[in-house]
Tab-separated table of C-alpha atoms and ligand atoms in Angstrom:
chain	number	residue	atom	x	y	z
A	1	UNK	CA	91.925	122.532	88.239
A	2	UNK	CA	94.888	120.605	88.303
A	3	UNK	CA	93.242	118.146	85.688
A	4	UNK	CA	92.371	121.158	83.549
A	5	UNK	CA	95.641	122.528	83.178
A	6	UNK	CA	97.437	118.866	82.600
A	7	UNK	CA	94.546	118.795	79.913
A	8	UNK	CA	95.508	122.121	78.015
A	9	UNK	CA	99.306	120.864	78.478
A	10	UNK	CA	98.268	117.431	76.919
A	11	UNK	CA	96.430	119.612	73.559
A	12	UNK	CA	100.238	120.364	73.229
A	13	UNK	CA	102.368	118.144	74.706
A	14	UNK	CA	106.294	118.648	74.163
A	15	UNK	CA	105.515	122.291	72.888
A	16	UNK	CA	104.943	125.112	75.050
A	17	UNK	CA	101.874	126.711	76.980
A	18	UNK	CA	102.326	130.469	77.720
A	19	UNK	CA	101.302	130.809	81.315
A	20	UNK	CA	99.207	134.207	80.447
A	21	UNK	CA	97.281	131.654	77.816
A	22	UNK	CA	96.527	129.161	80.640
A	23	UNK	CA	95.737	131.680	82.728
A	24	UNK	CA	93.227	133.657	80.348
A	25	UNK	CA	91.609	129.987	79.611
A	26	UNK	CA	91.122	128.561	83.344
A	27	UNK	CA	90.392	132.260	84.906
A	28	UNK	CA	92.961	132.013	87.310
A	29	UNK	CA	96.029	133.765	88.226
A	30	UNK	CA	99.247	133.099	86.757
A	31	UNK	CA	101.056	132.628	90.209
A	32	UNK	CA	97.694	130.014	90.965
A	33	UNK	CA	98.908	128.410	87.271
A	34	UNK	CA	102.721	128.278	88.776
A	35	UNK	CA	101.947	126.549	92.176
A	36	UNK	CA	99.874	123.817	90.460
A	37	UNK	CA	102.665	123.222	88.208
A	38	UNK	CA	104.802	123.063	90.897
A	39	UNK	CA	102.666	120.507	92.590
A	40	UNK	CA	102.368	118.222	89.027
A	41	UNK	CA	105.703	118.297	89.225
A	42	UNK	CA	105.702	116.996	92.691
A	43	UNK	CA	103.822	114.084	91.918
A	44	UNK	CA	105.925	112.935	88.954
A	45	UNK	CA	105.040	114.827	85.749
A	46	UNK	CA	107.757	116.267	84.216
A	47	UNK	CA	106.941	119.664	82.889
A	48	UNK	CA	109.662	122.421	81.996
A	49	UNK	CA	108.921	125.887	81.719
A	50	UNK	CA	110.720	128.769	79.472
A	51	UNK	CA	110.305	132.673	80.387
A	52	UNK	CA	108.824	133.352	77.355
A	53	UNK	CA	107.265	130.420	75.858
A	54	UNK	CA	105.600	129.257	79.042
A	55	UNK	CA	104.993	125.428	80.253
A	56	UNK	CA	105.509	122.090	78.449
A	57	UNK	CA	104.829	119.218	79.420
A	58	UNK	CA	107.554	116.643	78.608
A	59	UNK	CA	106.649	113.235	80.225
A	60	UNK	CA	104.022	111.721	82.548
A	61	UNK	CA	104.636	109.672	86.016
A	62	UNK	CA	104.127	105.789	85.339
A	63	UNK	CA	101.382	105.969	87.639
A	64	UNK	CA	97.959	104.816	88.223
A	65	UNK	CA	97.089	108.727	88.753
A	66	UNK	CA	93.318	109.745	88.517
A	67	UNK	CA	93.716	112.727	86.112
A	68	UNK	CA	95.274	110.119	83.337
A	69	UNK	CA	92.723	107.733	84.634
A	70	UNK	CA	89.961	110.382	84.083
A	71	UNK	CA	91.209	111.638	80.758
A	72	UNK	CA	89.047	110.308	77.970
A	73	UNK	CA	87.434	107.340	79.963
A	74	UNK	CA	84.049	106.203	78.164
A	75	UNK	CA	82.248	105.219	81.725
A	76	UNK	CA	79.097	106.267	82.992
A	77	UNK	CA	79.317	105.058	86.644
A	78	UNK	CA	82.768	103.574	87.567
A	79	UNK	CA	85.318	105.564	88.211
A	80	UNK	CA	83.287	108.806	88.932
A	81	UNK	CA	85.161	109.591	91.822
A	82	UNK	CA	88.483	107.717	91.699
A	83	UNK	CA	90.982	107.313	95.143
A	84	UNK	CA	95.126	106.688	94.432
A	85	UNK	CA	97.636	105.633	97.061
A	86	UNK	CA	101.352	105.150	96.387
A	87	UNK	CA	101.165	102.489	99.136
A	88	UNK	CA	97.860	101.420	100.893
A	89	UNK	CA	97.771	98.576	103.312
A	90	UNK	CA	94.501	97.147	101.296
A	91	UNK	CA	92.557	99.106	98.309
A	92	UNK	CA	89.362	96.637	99.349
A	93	UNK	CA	89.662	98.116	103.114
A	94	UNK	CA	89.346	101.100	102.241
A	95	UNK	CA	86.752	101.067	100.117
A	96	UNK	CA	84.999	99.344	102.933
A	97	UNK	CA	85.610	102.223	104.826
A	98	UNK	CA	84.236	104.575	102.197
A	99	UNK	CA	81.235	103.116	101.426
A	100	UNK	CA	80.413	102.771	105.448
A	101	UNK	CA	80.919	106.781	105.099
A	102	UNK	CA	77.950	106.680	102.145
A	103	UNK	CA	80.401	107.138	99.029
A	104	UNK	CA	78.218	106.755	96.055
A	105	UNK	CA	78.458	103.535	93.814
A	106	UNK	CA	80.986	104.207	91.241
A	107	UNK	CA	83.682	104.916	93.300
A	108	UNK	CA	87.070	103.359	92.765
A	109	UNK	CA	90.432	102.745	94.752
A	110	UNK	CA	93.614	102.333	93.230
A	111	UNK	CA	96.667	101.760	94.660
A	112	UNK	CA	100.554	100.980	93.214
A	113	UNK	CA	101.688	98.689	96.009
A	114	UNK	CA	99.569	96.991	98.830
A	115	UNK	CA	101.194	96.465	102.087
A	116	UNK	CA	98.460	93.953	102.687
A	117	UNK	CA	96.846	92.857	100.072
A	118	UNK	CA	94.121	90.451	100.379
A	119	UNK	CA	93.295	86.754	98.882
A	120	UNK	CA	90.416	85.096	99.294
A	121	UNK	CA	89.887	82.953	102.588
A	122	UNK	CA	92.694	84.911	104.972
A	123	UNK	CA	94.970	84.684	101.956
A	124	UNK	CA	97.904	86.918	101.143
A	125	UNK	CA	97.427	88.914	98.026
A	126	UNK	CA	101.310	89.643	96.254
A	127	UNK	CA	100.980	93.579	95.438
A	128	UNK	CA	104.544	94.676	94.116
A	129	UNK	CA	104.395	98.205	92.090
A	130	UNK	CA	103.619	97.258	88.437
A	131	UNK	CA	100.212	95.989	88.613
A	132	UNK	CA	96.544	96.833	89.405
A	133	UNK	CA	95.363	96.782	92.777
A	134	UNK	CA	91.576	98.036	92.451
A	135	UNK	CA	88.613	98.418	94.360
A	136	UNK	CA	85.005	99.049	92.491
A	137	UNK	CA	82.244	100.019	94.735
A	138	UNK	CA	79.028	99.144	94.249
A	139	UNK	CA	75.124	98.798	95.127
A	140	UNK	CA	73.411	96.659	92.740
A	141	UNK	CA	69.534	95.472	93.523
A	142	UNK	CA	70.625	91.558	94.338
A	143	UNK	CA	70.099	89.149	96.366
A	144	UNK	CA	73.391	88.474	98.914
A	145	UNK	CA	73.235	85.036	97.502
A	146	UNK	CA	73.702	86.664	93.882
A	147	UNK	CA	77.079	88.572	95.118
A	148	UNK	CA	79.309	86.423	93.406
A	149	UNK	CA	77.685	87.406	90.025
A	150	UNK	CA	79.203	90.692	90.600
A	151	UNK	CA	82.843	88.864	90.311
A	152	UNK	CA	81.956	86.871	87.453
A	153	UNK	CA	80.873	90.489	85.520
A	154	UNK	CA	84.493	91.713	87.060
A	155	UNK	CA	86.298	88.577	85.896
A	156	UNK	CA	84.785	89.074	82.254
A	157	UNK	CA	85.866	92.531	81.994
A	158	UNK	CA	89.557	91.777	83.414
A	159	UNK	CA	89.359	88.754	80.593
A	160	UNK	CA	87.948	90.372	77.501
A	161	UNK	CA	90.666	93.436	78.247
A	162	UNK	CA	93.587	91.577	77.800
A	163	UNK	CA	92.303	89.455	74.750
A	164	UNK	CA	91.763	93.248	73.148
A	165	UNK	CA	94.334	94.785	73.696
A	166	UNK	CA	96.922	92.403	74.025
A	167	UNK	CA	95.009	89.356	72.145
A	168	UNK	CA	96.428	87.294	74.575
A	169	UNK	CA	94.313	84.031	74.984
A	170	UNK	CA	92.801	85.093	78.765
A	171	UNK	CA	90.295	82.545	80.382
A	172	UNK	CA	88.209	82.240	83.326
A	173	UNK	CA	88.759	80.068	85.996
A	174	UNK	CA	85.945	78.533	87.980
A	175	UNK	CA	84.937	80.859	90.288
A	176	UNK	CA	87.117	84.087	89.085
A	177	UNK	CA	90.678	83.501	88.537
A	178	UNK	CA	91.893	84.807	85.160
A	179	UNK	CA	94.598	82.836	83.593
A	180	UNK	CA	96.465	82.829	80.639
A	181	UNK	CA	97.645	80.463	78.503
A	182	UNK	CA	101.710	80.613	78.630
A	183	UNK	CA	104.377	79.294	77.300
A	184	UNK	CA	106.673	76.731	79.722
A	185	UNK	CA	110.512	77.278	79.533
A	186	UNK	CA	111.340	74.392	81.523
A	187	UNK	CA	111.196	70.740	80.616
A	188	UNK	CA	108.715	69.781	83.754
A	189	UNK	CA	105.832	71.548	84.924
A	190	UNK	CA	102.922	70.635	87.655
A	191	UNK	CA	104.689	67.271	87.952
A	192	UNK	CA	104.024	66.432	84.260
A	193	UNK	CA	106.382	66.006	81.785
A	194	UNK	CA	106.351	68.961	79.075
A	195	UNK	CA	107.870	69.493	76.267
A	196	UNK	CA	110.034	73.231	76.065
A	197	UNK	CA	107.782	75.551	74.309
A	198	UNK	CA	104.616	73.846	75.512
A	199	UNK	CA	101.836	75.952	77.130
A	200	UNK	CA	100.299	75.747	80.944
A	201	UNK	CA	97.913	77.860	82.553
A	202	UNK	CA	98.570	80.521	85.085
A	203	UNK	CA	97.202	83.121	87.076
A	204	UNK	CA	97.161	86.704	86.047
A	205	UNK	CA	94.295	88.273	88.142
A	206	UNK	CA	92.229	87.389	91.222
A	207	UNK	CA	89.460	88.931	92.139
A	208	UNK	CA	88.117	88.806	95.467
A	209	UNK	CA	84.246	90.538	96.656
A	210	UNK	CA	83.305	91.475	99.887
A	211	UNK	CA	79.867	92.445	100.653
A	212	UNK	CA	77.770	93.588	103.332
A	213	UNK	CA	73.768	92.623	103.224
A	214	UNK	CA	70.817	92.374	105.101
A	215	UNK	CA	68.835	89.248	104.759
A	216	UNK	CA	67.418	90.170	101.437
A	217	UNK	CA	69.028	92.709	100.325
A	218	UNK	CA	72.536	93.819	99.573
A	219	UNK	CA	73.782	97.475	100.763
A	220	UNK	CA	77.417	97.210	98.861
A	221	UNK	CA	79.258	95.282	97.124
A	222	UNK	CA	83.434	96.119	96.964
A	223	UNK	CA	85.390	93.799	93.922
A	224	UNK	CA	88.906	94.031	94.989
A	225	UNK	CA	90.934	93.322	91.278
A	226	UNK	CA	94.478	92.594	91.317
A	227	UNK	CA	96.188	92.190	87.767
A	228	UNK	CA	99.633	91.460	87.357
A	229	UNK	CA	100.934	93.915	84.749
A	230	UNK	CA	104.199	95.286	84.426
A	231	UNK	CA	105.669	92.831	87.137
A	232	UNK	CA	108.935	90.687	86.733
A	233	UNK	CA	107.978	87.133	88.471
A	234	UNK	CA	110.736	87.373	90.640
A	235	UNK	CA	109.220	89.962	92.569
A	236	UNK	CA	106.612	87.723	93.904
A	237	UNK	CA	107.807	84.795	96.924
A	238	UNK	CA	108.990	82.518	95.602
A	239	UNK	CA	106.220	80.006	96.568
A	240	UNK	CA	103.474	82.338	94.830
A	241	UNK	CA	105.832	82.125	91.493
A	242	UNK	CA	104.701	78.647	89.926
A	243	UNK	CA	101.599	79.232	88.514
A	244	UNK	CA	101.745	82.866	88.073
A	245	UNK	CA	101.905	85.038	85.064
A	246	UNK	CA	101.590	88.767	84.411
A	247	UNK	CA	101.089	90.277	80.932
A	248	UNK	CA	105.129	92.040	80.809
A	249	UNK	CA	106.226	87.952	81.405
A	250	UNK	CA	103.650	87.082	78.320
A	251	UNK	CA	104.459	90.142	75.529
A	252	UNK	CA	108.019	90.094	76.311
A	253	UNK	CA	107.336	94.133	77.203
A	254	UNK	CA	105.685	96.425	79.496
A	255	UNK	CA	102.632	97.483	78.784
A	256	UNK	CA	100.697	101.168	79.586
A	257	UNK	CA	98.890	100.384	82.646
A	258	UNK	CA	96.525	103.444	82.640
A	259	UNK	CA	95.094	102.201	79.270
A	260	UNK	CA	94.370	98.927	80.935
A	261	UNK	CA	92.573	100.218	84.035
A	262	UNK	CA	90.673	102.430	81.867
A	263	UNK	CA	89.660	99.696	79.570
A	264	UNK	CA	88.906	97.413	82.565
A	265	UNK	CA	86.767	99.825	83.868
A	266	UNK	CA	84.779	100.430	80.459
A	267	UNK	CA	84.398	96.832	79.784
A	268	UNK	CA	83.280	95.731	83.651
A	269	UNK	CA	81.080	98.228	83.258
A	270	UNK	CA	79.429	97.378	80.152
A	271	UNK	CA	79.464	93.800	81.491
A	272	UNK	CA	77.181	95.924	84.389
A	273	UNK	CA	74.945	97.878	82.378
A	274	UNK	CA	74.022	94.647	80.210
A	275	UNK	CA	73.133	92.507	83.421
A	276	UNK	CA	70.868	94.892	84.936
A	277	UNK	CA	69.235	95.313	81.610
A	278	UNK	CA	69.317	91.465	81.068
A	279	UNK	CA	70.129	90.151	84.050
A	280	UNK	CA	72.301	87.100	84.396
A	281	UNK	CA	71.506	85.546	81.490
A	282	UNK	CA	74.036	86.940	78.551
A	283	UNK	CA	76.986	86.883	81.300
A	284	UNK	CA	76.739	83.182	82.035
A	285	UNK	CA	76.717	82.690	77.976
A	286	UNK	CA	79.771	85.279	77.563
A	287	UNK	CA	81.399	83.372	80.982
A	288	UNK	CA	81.059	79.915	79.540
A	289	UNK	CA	82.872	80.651	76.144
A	290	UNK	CA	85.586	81.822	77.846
A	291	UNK	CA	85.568	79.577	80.850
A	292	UNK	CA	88.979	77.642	81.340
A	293	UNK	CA	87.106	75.121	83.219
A	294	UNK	CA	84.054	73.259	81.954
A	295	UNK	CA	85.253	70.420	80.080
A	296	UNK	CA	88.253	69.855	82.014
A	297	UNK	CA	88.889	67.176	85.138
A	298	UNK	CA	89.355	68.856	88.139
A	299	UNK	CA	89.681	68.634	91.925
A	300	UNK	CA	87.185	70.932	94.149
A	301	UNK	CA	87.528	72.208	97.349
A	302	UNK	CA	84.375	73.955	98.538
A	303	UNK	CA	84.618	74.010	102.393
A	304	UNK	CA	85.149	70.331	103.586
A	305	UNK	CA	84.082	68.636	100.738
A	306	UNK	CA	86.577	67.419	97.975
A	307	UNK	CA	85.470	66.199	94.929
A	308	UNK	CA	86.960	65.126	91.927
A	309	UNK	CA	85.689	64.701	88.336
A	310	UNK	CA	84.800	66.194	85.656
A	311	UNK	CA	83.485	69.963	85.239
A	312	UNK	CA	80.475	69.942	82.692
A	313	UNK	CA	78.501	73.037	84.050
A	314	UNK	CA	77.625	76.426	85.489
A	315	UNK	CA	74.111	76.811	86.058
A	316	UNK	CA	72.240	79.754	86.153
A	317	UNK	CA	73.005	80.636	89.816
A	318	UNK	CA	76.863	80.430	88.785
A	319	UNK	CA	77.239	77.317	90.947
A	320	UNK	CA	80.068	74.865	88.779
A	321	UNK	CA	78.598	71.004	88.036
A	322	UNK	CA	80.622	68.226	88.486
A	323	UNK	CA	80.027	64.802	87.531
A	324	UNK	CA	81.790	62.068	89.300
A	325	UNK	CA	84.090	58.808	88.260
A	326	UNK	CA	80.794	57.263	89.736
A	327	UNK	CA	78.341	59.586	87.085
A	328	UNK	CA	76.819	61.482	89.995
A	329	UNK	CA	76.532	65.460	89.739
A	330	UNK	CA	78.090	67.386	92.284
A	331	UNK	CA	76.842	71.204	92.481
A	332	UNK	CA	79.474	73.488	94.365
A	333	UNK	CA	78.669	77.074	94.676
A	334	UNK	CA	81.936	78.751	96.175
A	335	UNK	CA	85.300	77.057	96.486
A	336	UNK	CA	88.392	76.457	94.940
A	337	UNK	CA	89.260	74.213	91.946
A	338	UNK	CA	92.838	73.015	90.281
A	339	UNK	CA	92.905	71.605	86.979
A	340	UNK	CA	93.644	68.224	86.479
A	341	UNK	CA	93.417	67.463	82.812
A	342	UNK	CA	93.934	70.724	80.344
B	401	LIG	C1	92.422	85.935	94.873
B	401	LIG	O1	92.508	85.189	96.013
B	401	LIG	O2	92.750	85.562	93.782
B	401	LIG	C2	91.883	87.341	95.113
B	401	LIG	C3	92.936	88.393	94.960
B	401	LIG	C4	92.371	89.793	95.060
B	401	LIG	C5	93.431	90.831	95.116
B	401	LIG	C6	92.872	92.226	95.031
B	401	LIG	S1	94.090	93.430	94.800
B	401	LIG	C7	92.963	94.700	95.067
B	401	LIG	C8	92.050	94.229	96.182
B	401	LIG	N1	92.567	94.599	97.478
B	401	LIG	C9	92.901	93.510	98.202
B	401	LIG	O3	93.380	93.531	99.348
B	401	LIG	N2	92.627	92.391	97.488
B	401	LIG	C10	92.041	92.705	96.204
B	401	LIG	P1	92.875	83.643	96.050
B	401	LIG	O4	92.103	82.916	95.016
B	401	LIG	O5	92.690	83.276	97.468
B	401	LIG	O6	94.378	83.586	95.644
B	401	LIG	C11	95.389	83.848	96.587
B	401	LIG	C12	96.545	82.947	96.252
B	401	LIG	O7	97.104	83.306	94.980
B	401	LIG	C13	97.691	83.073	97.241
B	401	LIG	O8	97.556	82.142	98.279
B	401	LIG	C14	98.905	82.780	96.379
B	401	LIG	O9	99.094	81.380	96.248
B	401	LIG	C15	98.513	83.304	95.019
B	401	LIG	N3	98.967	84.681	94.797
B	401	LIG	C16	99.273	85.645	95.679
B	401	LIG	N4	99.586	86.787	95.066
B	401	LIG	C17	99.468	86.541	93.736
B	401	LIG	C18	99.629	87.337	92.584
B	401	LIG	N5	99.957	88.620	92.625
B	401	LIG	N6	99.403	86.739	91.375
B	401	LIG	C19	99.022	85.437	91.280
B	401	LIG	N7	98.860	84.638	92.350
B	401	LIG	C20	99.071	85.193	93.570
């Protein structure tokens, strides 16, 4: 109802809604009209009302909320049913915990800040209000070895969002990392010497999957997405600040976060619909031209193996090939890689 009203004060926003006209339209009482007001109100939206004229709304809370979410998103399945926290300890946990209750596939967690948020390998995830901290539930027909297909399709739509809307160069890091391409202010960076004004990669979004499966079969799949919007630097410790970026630090400005999510959510999607129509095919093309990686040396860590060289592939199964000083090709399928040469 709530959503309804915020709609019919939207058709008219800074002019005035008579309460009897809100009331005639939603068939409900005009004291039922005043107490959902009051509660809008409540959770940030600024809304005056006049005897006579009725309600206007005036401003809306900078917040992830799911009616602004809701309004006018172009999704079939994400974000059907849509969860928001002002502080959650992780959005991925509980999603976990939804899904064990049956929640449908779709479903999505939001939250401003995360008490807890969560990298990959015990890692701490930096959640300070500003950016996205999302959870996407679902249940596609894959193989648990296929999982990390699902972040690739994630890391894609996070990618091709900001090069829309804020055509800000955004590539893909071998596995999922999103990074941008940003300027330096200072004369050294990474232990190289850089000109002012020169540009370095750095981190923007990480994406981390959890899954639960039987031996050939997966029952859910949770992408936990955490973009870096609207954050100064200097919120994050300082030993997360190096190679870190969010898109206020790139534009110079802040940008509205609820378009983002929404657009996230319509491109991951798409990203969705097209693999189970295709299947992995078209992603790995679309994940190779933006891929931040193949071409470049790097250093790999997957478990206890390190290798070094240079990356010249993903194959089909996503795994990233390496070939060796000594010309041998080194497949790793999960792990982490730093960028040597740029
Ligand atoms: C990731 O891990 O990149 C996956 C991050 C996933 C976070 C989302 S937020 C919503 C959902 N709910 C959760 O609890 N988690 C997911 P990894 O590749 O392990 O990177 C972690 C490392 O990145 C840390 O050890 C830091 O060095 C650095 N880091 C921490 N916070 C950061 C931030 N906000 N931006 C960039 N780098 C960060």
């Amino acid at each position: 109802m709530r959503e309804r009203i915020l709609n019919l004060l939207y058709q008219r926003k800074k002019k005035y809604v008579s309460g009897e006209e809100l009331s005639r339209k939603l068939g409900i009482s005009r004291t039922a009209i005043w107490k959902h007001i009051q509660t809008l109100k409540g959770e940030g939206y600024k809304i005056v009302s006049q005897k006579r004229l009725g309600y206007s709304l005036i401003s809306v809370p900078d917040l992830l909320l799911p009616y602004e979410i809701e309004r006018g998103l172009k999704t079939k399945i994400l974000g059907k049913r849509i969860y928001h926290f002002r502080e959650i300890g992780s959005t991925n946990d509980f999603a976990i915990e939804l899904v064990r209750k049956g929640i449908e596939e779709g479903a999505i967690v939001v939250a401003e800040t995360q008490a807890k948020g969560k990298g990959r390998l015990g890692r701490e995830w930096s959640s300070p209000f500003g950016g996205l901290w999302l959870s996407i539930i679902l249940k596609p027909k894959i193989l648990p070895t296929q999982a990390p297909r699902m972040t690739v399709i994630a890391a894609l739509g996070v990618a091709k969002t900001i090069r829309k809307l804020y055509s800000l160069k955004a590539l893909i890091k071998w596995p999922n990392d999103v990074l941008i391409r940003s300027k330096v202010g200072t004369i050294r960076a990474n232990g190289r010497m850089r000109k002012k004004g020169s540009r370095v990669f750095k981190k923007v979004c990480g994406i981390l999957t959890e899954m639960s499966a039987e031996q050939d079969t997966v029952n859910y799949v949770v992408i936990g997405i955490g973009a870096n919007l609207n954050i100064d630097i200097k919120k994050f410790p300082i030993e997360f600040r190096k190679n870190t970026t969010s898109i206020e630090k790139e534009l110079s400005h802040k940008i509205d976060r609820v378009e983002f999510t929404k657009r996230t959510l319509e491109e991951i999607e798409n990203f969705y619909l097209l693999f189970k129509k295709r299947g992995f095919a078209p992603i790995l093309k679309e994940w190779k031209k933006i891929s931040a990686t193949l071409g470049k040396g790097i250093k790999a860590v997957s478990g206890r193996r390190i290798i070094e060289g240079k990356a010249i592939d993903i194959d089909s199964d996503g795994a990233l090939i390496i070939e060796t000083k000594e010309g041998k090709q080194e497949k790793i399928l999960a792990g982490d890689v730093t960028l040597i040469t740029r």
